mmCIF file of C-alpha atoms in Angstrom:
data_model
loop_
_atom_site.group_PDB
_atom_site.id
_atom_site.type_symbol
_atom_site.label_atom_id
_atom_site.label_comp_id
_atom_site.label_asym_id
_atom_site.label_seq_id
_atom_site.Cartn_x
_atom_site.Cartn_y
_atom_site.Cartn_z
ATOM 1 C CA UNK A 10 -52.972 -98.497 66.426
ATOM 2 C CA UNK A 11 -50.113 -96.637 68.013
ATOM 3 C CA UNK A 12 -47.925 -97.052 64.921
ATOM 4 C CA UNK A 13 -50.491 -95.477 62.688
ATOM 5 C CA UNK A 14 -50.792 -92.477 64.899
ATOM 6 C CA UNK A 15 -47.006 -91.972 64.877
ATOM 7 C CA UNK A 16 -46.810 -92.181 61.091
ATOM 8 C CA UNK A 17 -49.466 -89.535 60.675
ATOM 9 C CA UNK A 18 -47.639 -87.225 63.016
ATOM 10 C CA UNK A 19 -44.429 -87.492 60.977
ATOM 11 C CA UNK A 20 -46.323 -86.921 57.754
ATOM 12 C CA UNK A 21 -47.928 -83.832 59.192
ATOM 13 C CA UNK A 22 -44.555 -82.453 60.219
ATOM 14 C CA UNK A 23 -43.125 -82.949 56.758
ATOM 15 C CA UNK A 24 -46.047 -81.216 55.136
ATOM 16 C CA UNK A 25 -45.810 -78.193 57.407
ATOM 17 C CA UNK A 26 -42.086 -77.806 56.824
ATOM 18 C CA UNK A 27 -42.404 -77.919 53.064
ATOM 19 C CA UNK A 28 -45.000 -75.143 53.073
ATOM 20 C CA UNK A 29 -42.646 -72.504 54.620
ATOM 21 C CA UNK A 30 -40.961 -71.863 51.212
ATOM 22 C CA UNK A 31 -43.411 -70.560 48.556
ATOM 23 C CA UNK A 32 -43.299 -71.980 45.077
ATOM 24 C CA UNK A 33 -40.619 -70.501 42.845
ATOM 25 C CA UNK A 34 -38.563 -68.816 45.621
ATOM 26 C CA UNK A 35 -35.509 -70.140 47.374
ATOM 27 C CA UNK A 36 -32.435 -68.747 49.120
ATOM 28 C CA UNK A 37 -30.278 -68.619 45.984
ATOM 29 C CA UNK A 38 -29.951 -64.995 44.768
ATOM 30 C CA UNK A 39 -27.333 -65.675 42.133
ATOM 31 C CA UNK A 40 -29.873 -65.083 39.362
ATOM 32 C CA UNK A 41 -30.022 -61.350 40.321
ATOM 33 C CA UNK A 42 -26.449 -60.808 39.239
ATOM 34 C CA UNK A 43 -27.588 -59.588 35.820
ATOM 35 C CA UNK A 44 -30.295 -57.204 37.085
ATOM 36 C CA UNK A 45 -28.512 -53.800 36.782
ATOM 37 C CA UNK A 46 -30.180 -50.351 37.077
ATOM 38 C CA UNK A 47 -30.715 -48.461 33.845
ATOM 39 C CA UNK A 48 -32.150 -45.280 32.291
ATOM 40 C CA UNK A 49 -29.884 -43.048 34.317
ATOM 41 C CA UNK A 50 -31.103 -39.455 34.144
ATOM 42 C CA UNK A 51 -29.544 -37.016 36.585
ATOM 43 C CA UNK A 52 -31.566 -33.911 37.248
ATOM 44 C CA UNK A 53 -29.793 -30.591 37.878
ATOM 45 C CA UNK A 54 -32.259 -27.895 38.837
ATOM 46 C CA UNK A 55 -30.075 -24.767 38.719
ATOM 47 C CA UNK A 56 -31.384 -21.593 40.352
ATOM 48 C CA UNK A 57 -31.386 -18.377 38.306
ATOM 49 C CA UNK A 58 -30.999 -15.885 41.155
ATOM 50 C CA UNK A 59 -27.171 -16.043 41.329
ATOM 51 C CA UNK A 60 -27.246 -17.873 44.648
ATOM 52 C CA UNK A 61 -25.492 -20.840 42.997
ATOM 53 C CA UNK A 62 -28.076 -23.208 44.479
ATOM 54 C CA UNK A 63 -28.374 -26.489 42.538
ATOM 55 C CA UNK A 64 -30.881 -29.237 43.313
ATOM 56 C CA UNK A 65 -29.627 -32.720 42.442
ATOM 57 C CA UNK A 66 -32.164 -35.553 42.069
ATOM 58 C CA UNK A 67 -30.772 -38.932 40.856
ATOM 59 C CA UNK A 68 -33.250 -40.995 38.836
ATOM 60 C CA UNK A 69 -32.683 -44.527 37.474
ATOM 61 C CA UNK A 70 -34.636 -47.763 37.070
ATOM 62 C CA UNK A 71 -34.102 -50.513 39.640
ATOM 63 C CA UNK A 72 -32.162 -48.342 42.081
ATOM 64 C CA UNK A 73 -32.510 -48.762 45.834
ATOM 65 C CA UNK A 74 -30.199 -45.880 46.770
ATOM 66 C CA UNK A 75 -27.733 -43.434 45.245
ATOM 67 C CA UNK A 76 -24.599 -41.888 46.680
ATOM 68 C CA UNK A 77 -23.912 -38.382 45.342
ATOM 69 C CA UNK A 78 -20.582 -36.569 45.393
ATOM 70 C CA UNK A 79 -21.305 -32.935 44.511
ATOM 71 C CA UNK A 80 -17.841 -32.198 43.114
ATOM 72 C CA UNK A 81 -17.220 -29.098 45.192
ATOM 73 C CA UNK A 82 -16.009 -28.576 48.734
ATOM 74 C CA UNK A 83 -14.831 -31.129 51.256
ATOM 75 C CA UNK A 84 -18.182 -32.501 52.444
ATOM 76 C CA UNK A 85 -18.955 -36.231 52.579
ATOM 77 C CA UNK A 86 -20.981 -37.896 49.810
ATOM 78 C CA UNK A 87 -24.725 -37.804 50.347
ATOM 79 C CA UNK A 88 -26.827 -40.998 50.358
ATOM 80 C CA UNK A 89 -30.254 -40.622 48.754
ATOM 81 C CA UNK A 90 -33.146 -43.023 48.413
ATOM 82 C CA UNK A 91 -35.625 -43.033 45.515
ATOM 83 C CA UNK A 92 -37.480 -39.718 45.332
ATOM 84 C CA UNK A 93 -34.988 -37.837 47.506
ATOM 85 C CA UNK A 94 -32.681 -35.002 46.451
ATOM 86 C CA UNK A 95 -29.821 -32.932 47.769
ATOM 87 C CA UNK A 96 -28.847 -29.286 47.253
ATOM 88 C CA UNK A 97 -25.523 -27.474 47.088
ATOM 89 C CA UNK A 98 -24.423 -23.884 46.527
ATOM 90 C CA UNK A 99 -21.778 -23.622 43.802
ATOM 91 C CA UNK A 100 -19.601 -20.723 42.789
ATOM 92 C CA UNK A 101 -19.691 -20.019 39.086
ATOM 93 C CA UNK A 102 -17.711 -22.682 37.218
ATOM 94 C CA UNK A 103 -17.604 -26.212 35.829
ATOM 95 C CA UNK A 104 -17.955 -29.278 38.049
ATOM 96 C CA UNK A 105 -18.256 -33.051 37.874
ATOM 97 C CA UNK A 106 -21.020 -34.642 39.937
ATOM 98 C CA UNK A 107 -20.514 -38.357 40.630
ATOM 99 C CA UNK A 108 -23.494 -40.624 41.321
ATOM 100 C CA UNK A 109 -23.100 -44.245 42.427
ATOM 101 C CA UNK A 110 -26.346 -46.236 42.221
ATOM 102 C CA UNK A 111 -27.081 -49.535 43.975
ATOM 103 C CA UNK A 112 -29.589 -52.223 42.950
ATOM 104 C CA UNK A 113 -31.465 -54.639 45.202
ATOM 105 C CA UNK A 114 -28.594 -57.112 44.999
ATOM 106 C CA UNK A 115 -26.104 -54.540 46.256
ATOM 107 C CA UNK A 116 -24.391 -54.096 42.898
ATOM 108 C CA UNK A 117 -23.236 -50.566 42.098
ATOM 109 C CA UNK A 118 -22.934 -48.475 38.959
ATOM 110 C CA UNK A 119 -21.049 -45.163 38.931
ATOM 111 C CA UNK A 120 -21.524 -42.293 36.520
ATOM 112 C CA UNK A 121 -20.002 -38.823 36.246
ATOM 113 C CA UNK A 122 -22.122 -35.909 35.076
ATOM 114 C CA UNK A 123 -20.765 -32.494 33.996
ATOM 115 C CA UNK A 124 -22.345 -29.455 35.659
ATOM 116 C CA UNK A 125 -21.881 -25.885 34.479
ATOM 117 C CA UNK A 126 -23.009 -23.025 36.725
ATOM 118 C CA UNK A 127 -23.158 -19.603 35.056
ATOM 119 C CA UNK A 128 -24.312 -16.505 36.932
ATOM 120 C CA UNK A 129 -26.451 -13.975 35.076
ATOM 121 C CA UNK A 130 -25.612 -10.294 34.789
ATOM 122 C CA UNK A 131 -27.444 -8.090 37.339
ATOM 123 C CA UNK A 132 -30.255 -5.897 36.057
ATOM 124 C CA UNK A 133 -32.170 -2.740 37.004
ATOM 125 C CA UNK A 134 -29.562 -0.923 39.066
ATOM 126 C CA UNK A 135 -31.090 1.789 41.229
ATOM 127 C CA UNK A 136 -28.984 4.105 43.374
ATOM 128 C CA UNK A 137 -29.990 6.631 46.028
ATOM 129 C CA UNK A 138 -27.614 9.369 47.155
ATOM 130 C CA UNK A 139 -28.027 11.472 50.258
ATOM 131 C CA UNK A 140 -25.911 14.544 50.867
ATOM 132 C CA UNK A 141 -25.200 15.550 54.429
ATOM 133 C CA UNK A 142 -22.735 17.835 56.207
ATOM 134 C CA UNK A 143 -22.202 19.814 53.018
ATOM 135 C CA UNK A 144 -19.833 17.669 50.942
ATOM 136 C CA UNK A 145 -20.215 14.121 52.296
ATOM 137 C CA UNK A 146 -22.307 11.679 50.275
ATOM 138 C CA UNK A 147 -24.130 8.552 51.483
ATOM 139 C CA UNK A 148 -24.945 5.914 48.868
ATOM 140 C CA UNK A 149 -27.311 2.941 48.806
ATOM 141 C CA UNK A 150 -28.196 0.805 45.781
ATOM 142 C CA UNK A 151 -30.169 -2.224 44.648
ATOM 143 C CA UNK A 152 -30.106 -4.417 41.543
ATOM 144 C CA UNK A 153 -31.855 -7.598 40.474
ATOM 145 C CA UNK A 154 -29.547 -10.644 40.795
ATOM 146 C CA UNK A 155 -26.755 -8.636 42.445
ATOM 147 C CA UNK A 156 -24.492 -10.767 44.612
ATOM 148 C CA UNK A 157 -22.405 -7.754 45.558
ATOM 149 C CA UNK A 158 -21.867 -4.118 44.673
ATOM 150 C CA UNK A 159 -18.999 -1.672 44.363
ATOM 151 C CA UNK A 160 -18.785 2.068 43.800
ATOM 152 C CA UNK A 161 -16.211 4.215 42.046
ATOM 153 C CA UNK A 162 -16.704 7.687 43.527
ATOM 154 C CA UNK A 163 -15.148 9.475 40.570
ATOM 155 C CA UNK A 164 -12.681 11.686 42.398
ATOM 156 C CA UNK A 165 -9.739 9.292 42.601
ATOM 157 C CA UNK A 166 -8.379 9.503 39.068
ATOM 158 C CA UNK A 167 -8.233 6.808 36.383
ATOM 159 C CA UNK A 168 -6.786 4.228 38.769
ATOM 160 C CA UNK A 169 -9.325 4.696 41.552
ATOM 161 C CA UNK A 170 -9.874 1.486 43.536
ATOM 162 C CA UNK A 171 -13.568 0.567 43.804
ATOM 163 C CA UNK A 172 -15.136 0.682 47.258
ATOM 164 C CA UNK A 173 -16.982 -2.474 48.300
ATOM 165 C CA UNK A 174 -20.572 -1.946 49.424
ATOM 166 C CA UNK A 175 -22.157 -4.105 52.118
ATOM 167 C CA UNK A 176 -25.365 -6.074 51.605
ATOM 168 C CA UNK A 177 -26.788 -9.433 50.609
ATOM 169 C CA UNK A 178 -28.299 -11.013 47.502
ATOM 170 C CA UNK A 179 -31.723 -9.537 46.833
ATOM 171 C CA UNK A 180 -31.278 -6.698 49.331
ATOM 172 C CA UNK A 181 -29.971 -3.145 49.555
ATOM 173 C CA UNK A 182 -26.247 -2.478 49.464
ATOM 174 C CA UNK A 183 -24.756 0.524 51.259
ATOM 175 C CA UNK A 184 -21.428 2.314 51.074
ATOM 176 C CA UNK A 185 -19.644 4.263 53.794
ATOM 177 C CA UNK A 186 -20.021 8.032 53.557
ATOM 178 C CA UNK A 187 -17.618 9.628 51.103
ATOM 179 C CA UNK A 188 -16.393 13.207 51.403
ATOM 180 C CA UNK A 189 -15.745 15.161 48.216
ATOM 181 C CA UNK A 190 -14.039 18.413 47.479
ATOM 182 C CA UNK A 191 -16.505 20.750 45.731
ATOM 183 C CA UNK A 192 -16.707 19.788 42.062
ATOM 184 C CA UNK A 193 -18.502 17.851 39.345
ATOM 185 C CA UNK A 194 -17.982 14.080 39.250
ATOM 186 C CA UNK A 195 -19.261 10.873 37.656
ATOM 187 C CA UNK A 196 -20.158 8.201 40.207
ATOM 188 C CA UNK A 197 -20.167 4.589 38.936
ATOM 189 C CA UNK A 198 -22.093 1.759 40.616
ATOM 190 C CA UNK A 199 -20.935 -1.763 39.712
ATOM 191 C CA UNK A 200 -23.336 -4.642 40.338
ATOM 192 C CA UNK A 201 -21.614 -8.019 40.710
ATOM 193 C CA UNK A 202 -23.214 -11.332 39.791
ATOM 194 C CA UNK A 203 -20.837 -13.407 41.905
ATOM 195 C CA UNK A 204 -19.263 -14.675 38.688
ATOM 196 C CA UNK A 205 -17.819 -13.041 35.610
ATOM 197 C CA UNK A 206 -20.888 -11.034 34.609
ATOM 198 C CA UNK A 207 -21.288 -7.474 35.900
ATOM 199 C CA UNK A 208 -23.444 -4.447 35.177
ATOM 200 C CA UNK A 209 -22.728 -0.755 35.703
ATOM 201 C CA UNK A 210 -24.650 2.484 35.997
ATOM 202 C CA UNK A 211 -23.266 6.016 36.164
ATOM 203 C CA UNK A 212 -24.634 9.070 37.934
ATOM 204 C CA UNK A 213 -23.555 12.719 37.671
ATOM 205 C CA UNK A 214 -22.634 14.180 41.047
ATOM 206 C CA UNK A 215 -22.309 17.894 41.728
ATOM 207 C CA UNK A 216 -20.852 18.862 45.084
ATOM 208 C CA UNK A 217 -21.558 22.534 45.710
ATOM 209 C CA UNK A 218 -19.143 24.880 47.340
ATOM 210 C CA UNK A 219 -20.527 26.915 50.255
ATOM 211 C CA UNK A 220 -22.530 29.832 48.862
ATOM 212 C CA UNK A 221 -20.941 33.238 49.238
ATOM 213 C CA UNK A 222 -19.878 36.449 47.547
ATOM 214 C CA UNK A 223 -19.048 37.201 44.817
ATOM 215 C CA UNK A 224 -22.048 35.777 42.942
ATOM 216 C CA UNK A 225 -21.438 35.498 39.188
ATOM 217 C CA UNK A 226 -23.980 32.824 38.094
ATOM 218 C CA UNK A 227 -21.213 31.143 36.093
ATOM 219 C CA UNK A 228 -19.905 28.471 38.478
ATOM 220 C CA UNK A 229 -20.925 24.814 37.994
ATOM 221 C CA UNK A 230 -20.350 24.156 41.697
ATOM 222 C CA UNK A 231 -22.356 27.041 43.100
ATOM 223 C CA UNK A 232 -25.959 26.333 44.100
ATOM 224 C CA UNK A 233 -27.743 29.409 42.801
ATOM 225 C CA UNK A 234 -31.073 27.953 43.834
ATOM 226 C CA UNK A 235 -30.242 28.214 47.513
ATOM 227 C CA UNK A 236 -32.750 30.294 49.462
ATOM 228 C CA UNK A 237 -36.195 31.234 48.191
ATOM 229 C CA UNK A 238 -38.760 33.868 47.309
ATOM 230 C CA UNK A 239 -41.731 35.485 49.032
ATOM 231 C CA UNK A 240 -44.731 37.623 48.098
ATOM 232 C CA UNK A 241 -44.982 36.658 44.422
ATOM 233 C CA UNK A 242 -41.481 36.974 42.987
ATOM 234 C CA UNK A 243 -40.048 34.476 40.495
ATOM 235 C CA UNK A 244 -36.307 34.040 39.945
ATOM 236 C CA UNK A 245 -34.181 31.901 37.632
ATOM 237 C CA UNK A 246 -30.645 31.732 36.270
ATOM 238 C CA UNK A 247 -30.876 32.363 32.507
ATOM 239 C CA UNK A 248 -28.624 33.082 29.567
ATOM 240 C CA UNK A 249 -27.727 36.759 29.406
ATOM 241 C CA UNK A 250 -30.366 38.219 27.047
ATOM 242 C CA UNK A 251 -28.478 41.519 26.645
ATOM 243 C CA UNK A 252 -24.745 40.783 26.484
ATOM 244 C CA UNK A 253 -22.654 43.872 25.967
ATOM 245 C CA UNK A 254 -21.568 47.060 27.642
ATOM 246 C CA UNK A 255 -20.713 46.450 31.288
ATOM 247 C CA UNK A 256 -21.827 42.819 31.190
ATOM 248 C CA UNK A 257 -20.787 40.238 28.609
ATOM 249 C CA UNK A 258 -21.121 37.223 30.935
ATOM 250 C CA UNK A 259 -22.984 34.103 29.799
ATOM 251 C CA UNK A 260 -25.508 33.819 32.633
ATOM 252 C CA UNK A 261 -27.513 36.256 34.772
ATOM 253 C CA UNK A 262 -30.263 36.181 37.389
ATOM 254 C CA UNK A 263 -33.770 36.992 36.153
ATOM 255 C CA UNK A 264 -35.953 38.661 38.792
ATOM 256 C CA UNK A 265 -39.691 38.920 37.971
ATOM 257 C CA UNK A 266 -42.161 40.798 40.181
ATOM 258 C CA UNK A 267 -45.299 39.162 38.839
ATOM 259 C CA UNK A 268 -48.639 40.879 38.259
ATOM 260 C CA UNK A 269 -50.295 41.335 41.645
ATOM 261 C CA UNK A 270 -47.187 40.438 43.658
ATOM 262 C CA UNK A 271 -47.048 42.035 47.084
ATOM 263 C CA UNK A 272 -45.216 45.346 47.306
ATOM 264 C CA UNK A 273 -42.768 43.735 49.745
ATOM 265 C CA UNK A 274 -42.162 40.675 47.546
ATOM 266 C CA UNK A 275 -38.565 39.577 47.209
ATOM 267 C CA UNK A 276 -35.886 36.921 47.604
ATOM 268 C CA UNK A 277 -33.750 35.660 50.458
ATOM 269 C CA UNK A 278 -30.381 33.908 50.237
ATOM 270 C CA UNK A 279 -28.846 32.189 53.278
ATOM 271 C CA UNK A 280 -25.145 32.684 53.846
ATOM 272 C CA UNK A 281 -24.773 30.943 57.214
ATOM 273 C CA UNK A 282 -22.526 27.879 57.483
ATOM 274 C CA UNK A 283 -22.295 25.032 56.631
ATOM 275 C CA UNK A 284 -23.922 25.811 53.257
ATOM 276 C CA UNK A 285 -22.944 29.458 53.041
ATOM 277 C CA UNK A 286 -20.150 31.906 53.829
ATOM 278 C CA UNK A 287 -21.377 34.790 56.012
ATOM 279 C CA UNK A 288 -20.702 38.349 54.889
ATOM 280 C CA UNK A 289 -18.032 39.945 57.076
ATOM 281 C CA UNK A 290 -18.347 43.729 57.052
ATOM 282 C CA UNK A 291 -14.574 44.000 57.522
ATOM 283 C CA UNK A 292 -14.232 42.910 53.874
ATOM 284 C CA UNK A 293 -15.904 46.131 52.743
ATOM 285 C CA UNK A 294 -18.930 48.344 53.419
ATOM 286 C CA UNK A 295 -19.903 48.558 49.756
ATOM 287 C CA UNK A 296 -21.878 46.020 47.738
ATOM 288 C CA UNK A 297 -21.922 46.430 43.945
ATOM 289 C CA UNK A 298 -24.498 44.843 41.629
ATOM 290 C CA UNK A 299 -24.874 44.870 37.845
ATOM 291 C CA UNK A 300 -28.527 45.543 36.979
ATOM 292 C CA UNK A 301 -30.494 45.684 33.724
ATOM 293 C CA UNK A 302 -33.947 47.283 33.983
ATOM 294 C CA UNK A 303 -36.461 48.717 31.539
ATOM 295 C CA UNK A 304 -37.463 51.662 33.708
ATOM 296 C CA UNK A 305 -35.619 54.539 35.329
ATOM 297 C CA UNK A 306 -36.165 55.472 38.958
ATOM 298 C CA UNK A 307 -37.537 52.287 40.519
ATOM 299 C CA UNK A 308 -35.629 51.226 43.582
ATOM 300 C CA UNK A 309 -33.658 48.033 44.110
ATOM 301 C CA UNK A 310 -33.693 47.214 47.826
ATOM 302 C CA UNK A 311 -30.681 45.312 49.258
ATOM 303 C CA UNK A 312 -30.815 44.159 52.893
ATOM 304 C CA UNK A 313 -28.311 42.460 55.220
ATOM 305 C CA UNK A 314 -29.891 40.190 57.853
ATOM 306 C CA UNK A 315 -28.987 37.905 60.772
ATOM 307 C CA UNK A 316 -26.227 40.169 62.028
ATOM 308 C CA UNK A 317 -23.841 38.824 64.641
ATOM 309 C CA UNK A 318 -23.889 40.320 68.112
ATOM 310 C CA UNK A 319 -27.572 41.108 67.742
ATOM 311 C CA UNK A 320 -27.012 43.803 65.121
ATOM 312 C CA UNK A 321 -30.388 44.510 63.452
ATOM 313 C CA UNK A 322 -31.274 44.043 59.800
ATOM 314 C CA UNK A 323 -30.071 46.932 57.718
ATOM 315 C CA UNK A 324 -30.932 47.912 54.134
ATOM 316 C CA UNK A 325 -30.303 50.443 51.398
ATOM 317 C CA UNK A 326 -32.435 51.403 48.351
ATOM 318 C CA UNK A 327 -30.760 52.528 45.140
ATOM 319 C CA UNK A 328 -32.713 53.627 42.024
ATOM 320 C CA UNK A 329 -32.004 52.573 38.472
ATOM 321 C CA UNK A 330 -30.592 55.483 36.478
ATOM 322 C CA UNK A 331 -30.729 54.137 32.917
ATOM 323 C CA UNK A 332 -33.148 51.934 31.019
ATOM 324 C CA UNK A 333 -32.441 49.029 28.703
ATOM 325 C CA UNK A 334 -28.763 48.741 29.429
ATOM 326 C CA UNK A 335 -26.503 47.329 32.098
ATOM 327 C CA UNK A 336 -25.460 49.623 34.923
ATOM 328 C CA UNK A 337 -23.639 49.114 38.204
ATOM 329 C CA UNK A 338 -25.521 50.044 41.406
ATOM 330 C CA UNK A 339 -23.563 50.549 44.624
ATOM 331 C CA UNK A 340 -25.040 49.954 48.099
ATOM 332 C CA UNK A 341 -22.815 51.694 50.616
ATOM 333 C CA UNK A 342 -23.303 50.682 54.256
ATOM 334 C CA UNK A 343 -20.443 52.852 55.464
ATOM 335 C CA UNK A 344 -22.811 55.167 57.351
ATOM 336 C CA UNK A 345 -24.960 52.379 58.814
ATOM 337 C CA UNK A 346 -23.023 52.117 62.064
ATOM 338 C CA UNK A 347 -22.135 48.460 61.605
ATOM 339 C CA UNK A 348 -19.430 47.526 64.148
ATOM 340 C CA UNK A 349 -16.164 46.076 62.913
ATOM 341 C CA UNK A 350 -16.192 42.293 62.729
ATOM 342 C CA UNK A 351 -19.966 42.019 62.287
ATOM 343 C CA UNK A 352 -21.098 39.178 60.075
ATOM 344 C CA UNK A 353 -24.427 38.686 58.323
ATOM 345 C CA UNK A 354 -25.999 35.294 57.597
ATOM 346 C CA UNK A 355 -28.532 36.313 54.948
ATOM 347 C CA UNK A 356 -29.087 38.814 52.143
ATOM 348 C CA UNK A 357 -32.399 39.977 50.657
ATOM 349 C CA UNK A 358 -33.354 41.632 47.365
ATOM 350 C CA UNK A 359 -36.645 43.464 46.789
ATOM 351 C CA UNK A 360 -37.736 45.703 43.928
ATOM 352 C CA UNK A 361 -40.024 48.732 43.933
ATOM 353 C CA UNK A 362 -41.307 48.452 47.496
ATOM 354 C CA UNK A 363 -43.681 51.351 46.764
ATOM 355 C CA UNK A 364 -46.162 49.269 44.767
ATOM 356 C CA UNK A 365 -47.588 45.879 43.932
ATOM 357 C CA UNK A 366 -46.093 43.903 41.085
ATOM 358 C CA UNK A 367 -47.006 44.757 37.503
ATOM 359 C CA UNK A 368 -44.885 42.085 35.834
ATOM 360 C CA UNK A 369 -41.618 44.035 36.068
ATOM 361 C CA UNK A 370 -38.508 42.131 35.011
ATOM 362 C CA UNK A 371 -34.962 43.074 35.952
ATOM 363 C CA UNK A 372 -31.696 41.186 35.530
ATOM 364 C CA UNK A 373 -29.027 41.014 38.222
ATOM 365 C CA UNK A 374 -25.410 39.869 38.000
ATOM 366 C CA UNK A 375 -21.974 40.028 39.609
ATOM 367 C CA UNK A 376 -22.941 40.729 43.231
ATOM 368 C CA UNK A 377 -19.710 41.540 45.080
ATOM 369 C CA UNK A 378 -18.360 43.235 48.186
ATOM 370 C CA UNK A 379 -15.736 45.960 48.057
ATOM 371 C CA UNK A 380 -14.244 48.894 49.927
#
């Protein structure tokens, strides 16, 4: 009886041991030596915003992990598992990305993949200029896909070195203030992609000289729109409609006292710095003006204002003496008691102070100071 029990116990032990290895599986993995990954298909997802960002996602059948060398920089290879990806920022250029894939048996397969990164040319350049302190210009600019910006101010000759603007991709770029001499220039903004492609835009720049006498209406760098009007007067610089006689110049100032304009309607022109040059009475007590009017006898009123030392506004009226031709009117302040050295920061013109406007038109030119 005891022997039987012992035999059953041994049999049971053998049966249990044999069941720990399922059918068809053993510890020999040599048969996996021919199971290599296939269908390699690297994925390069290249950004189009000129950041150089590339997403790399290795894909292959039977792969347990991939080791990616991005082909740029000194960083270590990146290990990725199925479904994972890595990113890298590339400068524009050609690269070789190496991917080593491992199967479940630990076997590896390496492949090299060419990568070309090309930056697109920037688009939609927009520049904003701000003038301050008379002749100094501030510049800011934007452009789609701009990785950098430069400006050529236009006053440095054919070999002018571009100035680098500060900013970041997708943002606003700014330049340091640039001071010009009065003149007319072409400013060029260069938008950089970060690679070979660039885009440019040009802008005309006029830097006005401080406004002062004489006033000829012929200078490209004189701001004849400085100042303003009051009471219903309209003014504009126009082509000389009556060239000949005393005045053959190309441009003149058209002064219109519109229908119903106030009797005191007129214009004011600032001459104070930094945008103007004050009138110094030491340069002459007389002011001469070429005038073309259609009526005889109506008065042109010329007034000096903002006198230094508290000197009050002072004015003189001079009538037209001929109609339909140019004449020179002289406003002599010699008897006005203006102290030597007095300066005036503004001049005013008014016409026919005795009545409201009836649509009168006169033309004015060559305002100058003399002895």
